[in-house]
Short mmCIF file of C-alpha atoms in Angstrom, two decimals:
data_model
loop_
_atom_site.label_atom_id
_atom_site.label_comp_id
_atom_site.label_asym_id
_atom_site.label_seq_id
_atom_site.Cartn_x
_atom_site.Cartn_y
_atom_site.Cartn_z
CA MET Z 89 -34.00 -1.50 5.63
CA GLY Z 90 -33.22 1.19 3.10
CA GLN Z 91 -29.66 2.11 2.09
CA ARG Z 92 -28.39 5.61 2.82
CA SER Z 93 -27.33 7.25 -0.40
CA SER Z 94 -23.95 8.92 -0.59
CA PRO Z 95 -24.10 12.75 -0.54
CA ALA Z 96 -23.38 14.46 -3.82
CA LEU Z 97 -19.97 16.06 -4.21
CA SER Z 98 -19.75 19.84 -4.36
CA ALA Z 99 -18.04 21.57 -7.28
CA GLU Z 100 -14.90 21.87 -5.13
CA GLY Z 101 -15.09 18.17 -4.22
CA LYS Z 102 -15.34 17.18 -7.88
CA LYS Z 103 -12.33 19.28 -8.72
CA VAL Z 104 -10.23 17.74 -5.96
CA TYR Z 105 -11.44 14.24 -6.90
CA ARG Z 106 -10.27 14.73 -10.52
CA GLN Z 107 -6.97 16.14 -9.34
CA PHE Z 108 -6.28 13.13 -7.11
CA CYS Z 109 -7.27 10.62 -9.80
CA LEU Z 110 -4.87 12.17 -12.25
CA ALA Z 111 -2.06 12.31 -9.65
CA GLU Z 112 -2.64 8.65 -8.72
CA LEU Z 113 -2.56 7.65 -12.38
CA PHE Z 114 0.92 9.06 -12.82
CA TYR Z 115 1.99 7.78 -9.41
CA GLY Z 116 1.12 4.29 -10.63
CA CYS Z 117 3.49 4.90 -13.54
CA VAL Z 118 6.21 5.79 -11.00
CA TRP Z 119 5.75 2.40 -9.29
CA GLY Z 120 5.94 0.60 -12.66
CA THR Z 121 9.73 0.84 -12.48
CA MET Z 122 9.84 -1.43 -9.41
CA SER Z 123 9.45 -4.58 -11.59
CA PHE Z 124 12.88 -3.99 -13.13
CA ILE Z 125 15.03 -3.56 -10.01
CA THR Z 126 16.19 -7.18 -9.89
CA LEU Z 127 16.84 -7.14 -13.63
CA LEU Z 128 18.99 -4.01 -13.29
CA LEU Z 129 21.01 -5.56 -10.42
CA SER Z 130 21.50 -8.93 -12.14
CA THR Z 131 22.65 -7.33 -15.40
CA SER Z 132 25.05 -4.90 -13.72
CA GLY Z 133 27.65 -7.53 -12.79
CA LEU Z 134 26.30 -8.49 -9.33
CA ASN Z 135 26.16 -12.19 -8.56
CA SER Z 136 23.07 -13.81 -7.06
CA GLN Z 137 24.40 -13.48 -3.49
CA GLN Z 138 25.03 -9.75 -3.93
CA VAL Z 139 21.56 -9.26 -5.48
CA GLY Z 140 19.96 -11.08 -2.57
CA LEU Z 141 21.95 -9.08 0.00
CA THR Z 142 21.04 -5.79 -1.75
CA MET Z 143 17.34 -6.64 -1.84
CA SER Z 144 17.38 -7.70 1.85
CA ILE Z 145 19.02 -4.46 2.94
CA THR Z 146 16.60 -2.54 0.75
CA SER Z 147 13.66 -4.24 2.42
CA VAL Z 148 14.96 -3.24 5.86
CA PHE Z 149 15.27 0.39 4.74
CA ALA Z 150 11.77 0.27 3.27
CA MET Z 151 10.37 -1.00 6.58
CA ILE Z 152 12.00 1.63 8.82
CA SER Z 153 11.39 4.53 6.47
CA ALA Z 154 7.61 4.59 6.69
CA PRO Z 155 7.18 5.39 10.42
CA PHE Z 156 10.15 7.77 10.31
CA TRP Z 157 8.65 9.92 7.61
CA GLY Z 158 5.16 9.56 9.08
CA VAL Z 159 6.38 11.29 12.23
CA ILE Z 160 8.02 14.01 10.14
CA ALA Z 161 4.71 14.60 8.30
CA ASP Z 162 2.75 14.97 11.53
CA LYS Z 163 5.42 17.34 12.96
CA LEU Z 164 5.35 19.45 9.76
CA GLY Z 165 1.57 19.50 9.87
CA SER Z 166 1.62 19.17 6.08
CA ARG Z 167 1.56 15.85 4.17
CA LYS Z 168 1.81 17.60 0.83
CA LYS Z 169 5.16 19.27 1.63
CA LEU Z 170 6.65 15.96 2.68
CA PHE Z 171 5.24 14.14 -0.35
CA LEU Z 172 6.81 16.68 -2.73
CA PHE Z 173 10.21 16.25 -1.02
CA LEU Z 174 9.92 12.43 -1.29
CA MET Z 175 8.99 12.65 -4.97
CA ILE Z 176 11.97 14.89 -5.85
CA SER Z 177 14.56 12.99 -3.81
CA SER Z 178 13.40 9.49 -4.82
CA GLY Z 179 13.13 10.55 -8.46
CA LEU Z 180 16.73 11.73 -8.51
CA GLY Z 181 17.90 8.63 -6.57
CA PHE Z 182 16.30 6.13 -8.96
CA ALA Z 183 17.42 8.03 -12.09
CA LEU Z 184 21.02 7.65 -10.79
CA LEU Z 185 20.78 3.90 -10.20
CA PRO Z 186 21.88 2.79 -13.72
CA TRP Z 187 24.86 5.15 -13.50
CA SER Z 188 25.81 3.86 -10.05
CA THR Z 189 26.19 0.29 -11.31
CA THR Z 190 29.48 1.30 -13.06
CA ILE Z 191 31.15 2.70 -9.92
CA LYS Z 192 32.95 0.53 -7.34
CA LEU Z 193 33.40 1.28 -3.62
CA GLY Z 194 35.70 -1.15 -1.88
CA GLY Z 195 35.05 -3.72 -4.53
CA LEU Z 196 31.29 -3.35 -4.28
CA SER Z 197 29.07 -1.64 -6.82
CA LEU Z 198 27.71 1.75 -5.71
CA VAL Z 199 24.17 0.60 -6.60
CA MET Z 200 24.26 -1.70 -3.53
CA PHE Z 201 24.34 1.42 -1.39
CA LEU Z 202 22.28 3.82 -3.48
CA LEU Z 203 19.27 1.54 -3.91
CA PRO Z 204 18.57 1.27 -0.11
CA ALA Z 205 19.08 5.03 0.27
CA ALA Z 206 16.74 5.81 -2.63
CA THR Z 207 14.16 3.35 -1.25
CA PHE Z 208 14.28 5.13 2.12
CA VAL Z 209 12.69 8.17 0.45
CA ARG Z 210 10.62 6.23 -2.10
CA GLN Z 211 8.78 3.69 0.04
CA PRO Z 212 6.85 5.99 2.40
CA GLY Z 213 5.47 8.06 -0.48
CA SER Z 214 2.61 5.61 -0.95
CA SER Z 215 1.53 5.80 2.70
CA VAL Z 216 1.75 9.60 2.69
CA MET Z 217 -0.37 9.77 -0.49
CA ASP Z 218 -2.87 7.36 1.14
CA ALA Z 219 -3.11 9.65 4.17
CA MET Z 220 -3.63 12.68 1.92
CA VAL Z 221 -6.45 11.01 0.04
CA VAL Z 222 -8.16 9.51 3.09
CA GLY Z 223 -7.88 12.87 4.94
CA THR Z 224 -9.54 14.62 1.98
CA THR Z 225 -12.37 12.07 1.80
CA THR Z 226 -13.24 12.88 5.44
CA HIS Z 227 -13.75 16.44 4.31
CA PHE Z 228 -15.95 15.41 1.36
CA PRO Z 229 -18.29 12.61 2.54
CA GLY Z 230 -19.33 11.72 -0.98
CA MET Z 231 -15.70 11.03 -2.05
CA SER Z 232 -14.34 7.47 -2.02
CA TYR Z 233 -10.69 6.56 -1.38
CA SER Z 234 -10.93 3.33 -3.39
CA SER Z 235 -12.32 5.05 -6.50
CA ILE Z 236 -9.28 7.38 -6.43
CA ARG Z 237 -6.70 4.67 -5.55
CA LEU Z 238 -7.77 2.44 -8.42
CA TRP Z 239 -6.21 4.97 -10.87
CA ASN Z 240 -2.84 4.13 -9.31
CA SER Z 241 -3.37 0.48 -10.26
CA ILE Z 242 -4.50 1.47 -13.74
CA GLY Z 243 -1.30 3.52 -14.25
CA TYR Z 244 0.78 0.54 -13.12
CA THR Z 245 -1.15 -1.84 -15.37
CA VAL Z 246 -0.72 0.39 -18.44
CA ILE Z 247 2.96 1.29 -18.04
CA SER Z 248 4.29 -2.19 -17.13
CA PRO Z 249 3.83 -3.85 -20.59
CA LEU Z 250 5.07 -0.65 -22.26
CA TYR Z 251 8.27 -0.79 -20.22
CA THR Z 252 8.70 -4.45 -21.17
CA MET Z 253 8.74 -3.47 -24.86
CA THR Z 254 10.97 -0.42 -24.43
CA VAL Z 255 13.59 -2.24 -22.29
CA ASN Z 256 14.31 -4.60 -25.21
CA ALA Z 257 14.91 -1.57 -27.47
CA TRP Z 258 16.43 1.04 -25.15
CA GLY Z 259 17.87 -0.98 -22.28
CA VAL Z 260 16.98 -1.65 -18.67
CA ALA Z 261 18.01 1.90 -17.58
CA PHE Z 262 15.03 3.48 -19.39
CA PRO Z 263 12.36 2.77 -16.73
CA PHE Z 264 14.67 4.34 -14.08
CA TYR Z 265 15.03 7.56 -16.07
CA MET Z 266 11.23 7.59 -16.51
CA PHE Z 267 10.89 7.18 -12.72
CA LEU Z 268 12.24 10.75 -12.43
CA VAL Z 269 9.91 12.05 -15.18
CA PHE Z 270 6.77 10.53 -13.66
CA SER Z 271 7.83 11.59 -10.17
CA ALA Z 272 8.11 15.20 -11.35
CA ILE Z 273 4.70 15.03 -13.00
CA THR Z 274 3.13 13.44 -9.89
CA GLY Z 275 4.75 16.07 -7.65
CA PHE Z 276 3.48 18.90 -9.83
CA LEU Z 277 -0.04 17.54 -9.91
CA THR Z 278 -0.06 17.00 -6.13
CA TYR Z 279 1.32 20.53 -5.48
CA ARG Z 280 -1.83 21.92 -7.13
CA ILE Z 281 -4.18 20.04 -4.76
CA LYS Z 282 -5.49 21.86 -1.72
CA GLU Z 283 -4.72 20.27 1.69
CA TYR Z 284 -7.51 19.19 3.99
CA ASP Z 285 -7.61 17.64 7.50
CA THR Z 286 -4.04 18.60 8.42
CA ARG Z 287 -2.66 21.08 10.93
CA LYS Z 288 -1.34 23.21 8.06
CA ALA Z 289 -4.80 23.35 6.53
CA LYS Z 290 -6.30 24.40 9.87
CA GLU Z 291 -3.64 27.06 10.31
CA ASP Z 292 -4.41 28.45 6.82
CA GLU Z 293 -8.13 28.58 7.67
CA MET Z 294 -7.47 30.39 10.93
CA GLU Z 295 -5.16 32.85 9.18
CA ALA Z 296 -7.77 33.52 6.49
CA ALA Z 297 -10.32 34.23 9.23
CA ALA Z 298 -7.79 36.61 10.94
CA GLN Z 299 -7.63 34.43 14.04
CA PRO Z 300 -4.50 33.17 15.82
CA ALA Z 301 -3.22 29.82 14.54
CA PRO Z 302 -3.74 26.85 16.87
CA LYS Z 303 -0.84 25.99 19.09
CA LYS Z 304 1.35 23.12 17.90
CA GLU Z 305 1.07 20.02 20.04
CA LYS Z 306 3.81 17.53 20.85
CA LEU Z 307 3.40 14.17 19.28
CA GLN Z 308 2.14 11.72 21.93
CA TRP Z 309 3.18 8.23 20.84
CA GLY Z 310 1.45 6.80 23.91
CA LYS Z 311 -1.90 7.57 22.32
CA LEU Z 312 -1.01 5.15 19.48
CA PHE Z 313 0.11 2.25 21.68
CA LYS Z 314 -2.76 2.64 24.14
CA ASN Z 315 -5.28 2.37 21.29
CA TYR Z 316 -6.34 -1.33 21.66
CA TYR Z 317 -8.02 -1.64 18.25
CA LEU Z 318 -5.31 0.11 16.32
CA VAL Z 319 -2.49 -1.93 17.93
CA THR Z 320 -4.28 -5.25 17.40
CA PHE Z 321 -4.97 -4.36 13.79
CA LEU Z 322 -1.36 -3.42 13.14
CA ILE Z 323 -0.32 -6.81 14.55
CA PHE Z 324 -2.95 -8.56 12.43
CA ASN Z 325 -1.71 -6.64 9.37
CA ILE Z 326 1.83 -8.03 9.83
CA VAL Z 327 0.86 -11.67 10.48
CA VAL Z 328 -1.72 -11.89 7.71
CA PHE Z 329 0.77 -10.51 5.20
CA LEU Z 330 3.41 -13.15 6.09
CA PRO Z 331 1.77 -15.98 4.14
CA SER Z 332 0.50 -13.60 1.45
CA GLN Z 333 4.15 -13.17 0.34
CA MET Z 334 3.83 -16.60 -1.20
CA TYR Z 335 2.26 -15.07 -4.27
CA TRP Z 336 5.70 -14.03 -5.44
CA PHE Z 337 6.89 -17.62 -5.53
CA LEU Z 338 4.58 -18.79 -8.34
CA ASN Z 339 7.66 -19.36 -10.47
CA TYR Z 340 8.25 -22.48 -8.36
CA LEU Z 341 4.66 -23.71 -8.80
CA LEU Z 342 4.30 -23.19 -12.55
CA PRO Z 343 6.91 -25.81 -13.62
CA GLU Z 344 5.19 -28.38 -11.37
CA VAL Z 345 1.95 -28.00 -13.29
CA GLY Z 346 3.54 -27.94 -16.77
CA GLY Z 347 3.82 -24.16 -17.11
CA ASP Z 348 6.66 -21.78 -17.89
CA ALA Z 349 8.25 -20.01 -14.91
CA SER Z 350 8.91 -16.92 -17.03
CA ALA Z 351 5.13 -16.37 -17.34
CA VAL Z 352 5.03 -14.76 -13.87
CA GLY Z 353 5.33 -11.31 -15.54
CA THR Z 354 2.15 -11.95 -17.54
CA LEU Z 355 0.39 -13.28 -14.47
CA ALA Z 356 1.26 -10.09 -12.55
CA GLY Z 357 -0.40 -7.99 -15.24
CA ILE Z 358 -3.60 -10.07 -15.07
CA ARG Z 359 -3.49 -9.90 -11.24
CA THR Z 360 -3.44 -6.07 -11.29
CA ILE Z 361 -6.59 -5.97 -13.43
CA PHE Z 362 -8.42 -7.77 -10.60
CA GLU Z 363 -6.84 -5.34 -8.11
CA VAL Z 364 -8.54 -2.56 -10.09
CA LEU Z 365 -11.79 -4.50 -9.96
CA GLY Z 366 -11.60 -4.84 -6.18
CA LEU Z 367 -11.07 -1.11 -5.80
CA PHE Z 368 -13.82 -0.36 -8.31
CA ILE Z 369 -16.53 -2.27 -6.41
CA MET Z 370 -15.44 -1.02 -3.00
CA PRO Z 371 -17.81 1.99 -2.88
CA PHE Z 372 -20.75 -0.38 -3.46
CA LEU Z 373 -19.50 -2.85 -0.83
CA LYS Z 374 -19.07 -0.06 1.73
CA LYS Z 375 -22.80 0.58 1.59
CA ARG Z 376 -23.42 -2.98 2.84
CA PHE Z 377 -20.45 -3.91 5.00
CA SER Z 378 -18.43 -2.27 7.77
CA LEU Z 379 -14.70 -1.63 7.27
CA PRO Z 380 -13.72 -4.56 9.62
CA GLN Z 381 -16.06 -6.87 7.68
CA LEU Z 382 -14.47 -5.80 4.38
CA ILE Z 383 -10.98 -6.48 5.80
CA LEU Z 384 -12.21 -9.95 6.84
CA ILE Z 385 -13.63 -10.56 3.36
CA SER Z 386 -10.30 -9.63 1.74
CA GLY Z 387 -8.57 -12.10 4.09
CA ILE Z 388 -11.03 -14.82 3.12
CA VAL Z 389 -10.15 -14.21 -0.54
CA TYR Z 390 -6.43 -14.50 0.30
CA ALA Z 391 -7.06 -17.76 2.21
CA GLY Z 392 -9.03 -19.17 -0.72
CA GLU Z 393 -6.12 -18.31 -3.07
CA MET Z 394 -3.52 -20.13 -0.92
CA LEU Z 395 -5.72 -23.19 -0.32
CA LEU Z 396 -6.54 -23.58 -4.00
CA TYR Z 397 -2.95 -23.55 -5.30
CA PRO Z 398 -2.22 -27.06 -4.02
CA VAL Z 399 -5.04 -28.53 -6.13
CA CYS Z 400 -3.97 -26.76 -9.37
CA SER Z 401 -2.99 -29.20 -12.06
CA SER Z 402 -2.34 -26.83 -15.02
CA ALA Z 403 -0.94 -23.41 -15.76
CA MET Z 404 -4.43 -22.23 -16.67
CA MET Z 405 -5.74 -23.15 -13.19
CA VAL Z 406 -2.87 -21.23 -11.58
CA THR Z 407 -3.67 -18.24 -13.80
CA VAL Z 408 -7.31 -18.24 -12.64
CA VAL Z 409 -6.51 -18.78 -8.96
CA GLN Z 410 -3.85 -16.02 -8.79
CA CYS Z 411 -6.51 -13.52 -9.85
CA LEU Z 412 -7.79 -13.86 -6.28
CA ASP Z 413 -4.59 -12.26 -5.02
CA GLY Z 414 -5.30 -9.07 -7.01
CA LEU Z 415 -8.93 -9.05 -5.94
CA GLY Z 416 -7.99 -9.59 -2.23
CA PHE Z 417 -5.36 -6.83 -2.35
CA GLY Z 418 -7.79 -4.42 -4.05
CA LEU Z 419 -10.42 -5.06 -1.34
CA LEU Z 420 -7.79 -4.61 1.40
CA LEU Z 421 -6.51 -1.36 -0.17
CA GLY Z 422 -10.06 -0.06 -0.28
CA ALA Z 423 -10.75 -0.73 3.40
CA ALA Z 424 -7.58 -0.87 5.52
CA PRO Z 425 -6.25 2.72 5.05
CA ASP Z 426 -9.69 4.10 5.88
CA TYR Z 427 -9.83 1.84 8.98
CA VAL Z 428 -6.39 2.86 10.24
CA TYR Z 429 -7.17 6.56 9.63
CA ALA Z 430 -10.46 6.26 11.56
CA LEU Z 431 -8.74 4.55 14.55
CA ALA Z 432 -5.74 6.89 14.73
CA PRO Z 433 -5.84 9.82 17.18
CA GLU Z 434 -5.72 13.38 15.88
CA GLY Z 435 -2.18 14.58 15.13
CA LEU Z 436 -0.95 11.01 14.58
CA LYS Z 437 -2.97 9.89 11.57
CA THR Z 438 -0.07 10.05 9.08
CA THR Z 439 2.19 8.28 11.59
CA ALA Z 440 -0.41 5.51 12.01
CA THR Z 441 -0.90 5.17 8.25
CA THR Z 442 2.86 4.86 7.65
CA LEU Z 443 3.12 2.29 10.49
CA TYR Z 444 0.55 0.29 8.64
CA GLY Z 445 2.73 0.40 5.51
CA ALA Z 446 5.83 -0.47 7.53
CA GLY Z 447 4.03 -3.59 8.80
CA MET Z 448 3.69 -4.85 5.23
CA GLY Z 449 7.42 -4.25 4.77
CA ALA Z 450 8.23 -6.24 7.89
CA ALA Z 451 5.97 -9.06 6.69
CA GLY Z 452 7.85 -9.04 3.38
CA ILE Z 453 11.25 -9.53 5.07
CA ILE Z 454 10.06 -12.39 7.32
CA GLY Z 455 7.66 -13.96 4.81
CA ASN Z 456 10.21 -14.19 2.01
CA ALA Z 457 12.78 -15.78 4.33
CA PHE Z 458 10.17 -18.32 5.53
CA ALA Z 459 9.03 -19.12 1.99
CA GLY Z 460 12.54 -19.92 0.79
CA TRP Z 461 13.13 -22.32 3.72
CA ALA Z 462 9.65 -23.93 3.52
CA ILE Z 463 9.81 -24.60 -0.18
CA ALA Z 464 13.11 -26.41 0.19
CA ALA Z 465 11.84 -28.37 3.20
CA VAL Z 466 8.31 -29.50 2.19
CA GLY Z 467 7.81 -28.39 -1.41
CA ILE Z 468 5.80 -25.55 -2.97
CA LYS Z 469 2.28 -27.04 -2.71
CA MET Z 470 2.60 -27.96 0.93
CA THR Z 471 3.91 -24.48 1.66
CA TYR Z 472 0.87 -22.95 0.01
CA LEU Z 473 -1.43 -25.25 2.02
CA PHE Z 474 0.29 -24.27 5.28
CA SER Z 475 0.09 -20.60 4.30
CA GLY Z 476 -3.64 -20.82 3.64
CA LEU Z 477 -4.28 -22.42 7.00
CA CYS Z 478 -2.25 -19.68 8.67
CA VAL Z 479 -4.38 -16.98 7.02
CA VAL Z 480 -7.53 -18.71 8.36
CA ALA Z 481 -6.05 -18.71 11.85
CA PHE Z 482 -5.04 -15.03 11.62
CA LEU Z 483 -8.55 -14.07 10.43
CA ALA Z 484 -9.95 -15.78 13.54
CA PHE Z 485 -7.55 -13.68 15.62
CA PHE Z 486 -8.88 -10.50 13.94
CA VAL Z 487 -12.50 -11.35 14.74
CA LEU Z 488 -11.61 -12.32 18.31
CA THR Z 489 -10.04 -8.87 18.92
CA PHE Z 490 -13.55 -7.44 18.80
CA VAL Z 491 -14.87 -10.15 21.15
CA PHE Z 492 -12.06 -9.55 23.66
CA GLY Z 493 -12.48 -5.76 23.31
CA ARG Z 494 -16.13 -6.08 24.24
CA MET Z 495 -15.25 -8.35 27.21
CA MET Z 496 -12.79 -5.69 28.40
CA LYS Z 497 -15.47 -3.04 27.97
CA LYS Z 498 -13.55 -1.26 25.22
CA PRO Z 499 -16.14 -0.13 22.65
CA ALA Z 500 -14.87 -0.34 19.09
CA PRO Z 501 -14.52 3.08 17.45
CA VAL Z 502 -15.41 1.36 14.19
CA PRO Z 503 -17.82 -1.49 15.12
CA PHE Z 504 -17.62 -4.86 13.41
CA PHE Z 505 -21.40 -4.89 12.95
CA ARG Z 506 -23.17 -1.78 11.75
CA LYS Z 507 -26.03 -0.44 13.79
CA LYS Z 508 -29.35 -0.91 12.03
CA GLU Z 509 -30.82 2.24 10.66
CA GLN Z 510 -34.16 3.21 12.13
CA PRO Z 511 -36.94 3.43 9.53
CA ALA Z 512 -38.12 6.94 8.86
CA ALA Z 513 -41.37 7.87 10.68
#
C-alpha cells in the first residue's frame, strides 16, 4: 500500500509557516522564565509553607483560566486578538513580580497575590497559540503543527542555560524582566500573521467579497458535552497526566541511586532535547499512524518511563530513562491538540483546546498532592511503580472508549484504525 505524499505548501503557506516558527521560538523563550518562579519566591523572604501555598493557589488559577479565556476567544471570533492581550498583560505582570516581593499586604508579600493573577493571563496563552497553529494547518494541508511547535521547545532549550548563567551575575529578577521583552517580541510577530479558520477570518473574507458577514452564533456548550469522543478524551487526558507528574520528583530518586538532587536542572535540559525529537519525527509518524494511535504510543512511552525508574541503580540510568518523558511529551504535543481540534464542533474549537490545557492543570494539582503523600508512605520507587501501572490502566481505558463507542453505534470522527487506501486502477 503506497503512502500518500503531503501536498506542497503554497508561497503563502510557506510565509505563514516561517512566521509561526519564529513566533514559537520566541514564545519558548517566554516560558523559559517559569523555571525560576520557585527560586524567586524562596529568595524573597517567603518560608516553605508560604511558597507551597502560593504555588498551589497559582495552580488553581492556571487551571480555571484556560476554559475562561477559551470561551472569550470563541466569542470574539479572533484568537489573535486575545493572544495579543494575554501577551501584553502577562508580560507586565511577570515583570512586576520581583518588585512585588518587597511590598507587604497584611503581613503577606504582594507577590503571593500577583503571581496567581499574572498566571491567570499567562497560562492560557499556550492553548490559544496551539489553536491558532492547528487552525492554520487545516487551511494549508501540507503544514504540520508539530514541525512548528518544536521551535517553542528549541527556544526553551536555548534560553534556560543562558538564564542560569545570567542569574548568577544579574540576579533572579533578570528572567522576569526578559519575560516582558520576549512577550512583546512574540506579540509583535503574531500580530503580523494572518488569521485562518476563525469567525473573524470568515467575516474579513465576506467583507472583501462585498457580501454580508455571517451572523454571530451563540456558544452552545451542550455540543461539547454531548460529544462522546471529545468528553472521554478530556477525561483520559486528566487521568493519564496524574501519574506523569511524578517526573518532577526525580530529586527524591537521585539520592537513592547515588546521584545529586541538584542535577534535576541539567536533566530537564536533556529531557527537552528529546521533546524536540518527538515533535520533529511527528510528521513522519502521522503518515503511518492515526492520531489516536499516536496518543496511545506516547502513553506507552510514559508507562515505560515510570516502570523503568524502580530498576535504576545509578544516576546515569535515571538520566537515560528520563529522556523518555521528553519523547513522550513531544509525541503527545504533536498529536493531542490536532485530535482535540478535529473532534471539537465549529465555534467551540478554541474552548475545547483550552479545556484540554486546563485538564493538564487539574492533573498537576491532584498529581502533585498524591506524589507527596505516596513518597512519604511507600517510598519513591514504589510510587513510580504504582504510577506506571496506573498509566497502563488508563491507556486501556482510552482504547476501550473506541470499543464502547462502536457498541453504542457512535462512529468515531477520527477512527482509531485508518481505512486502507484503495490501489490506483
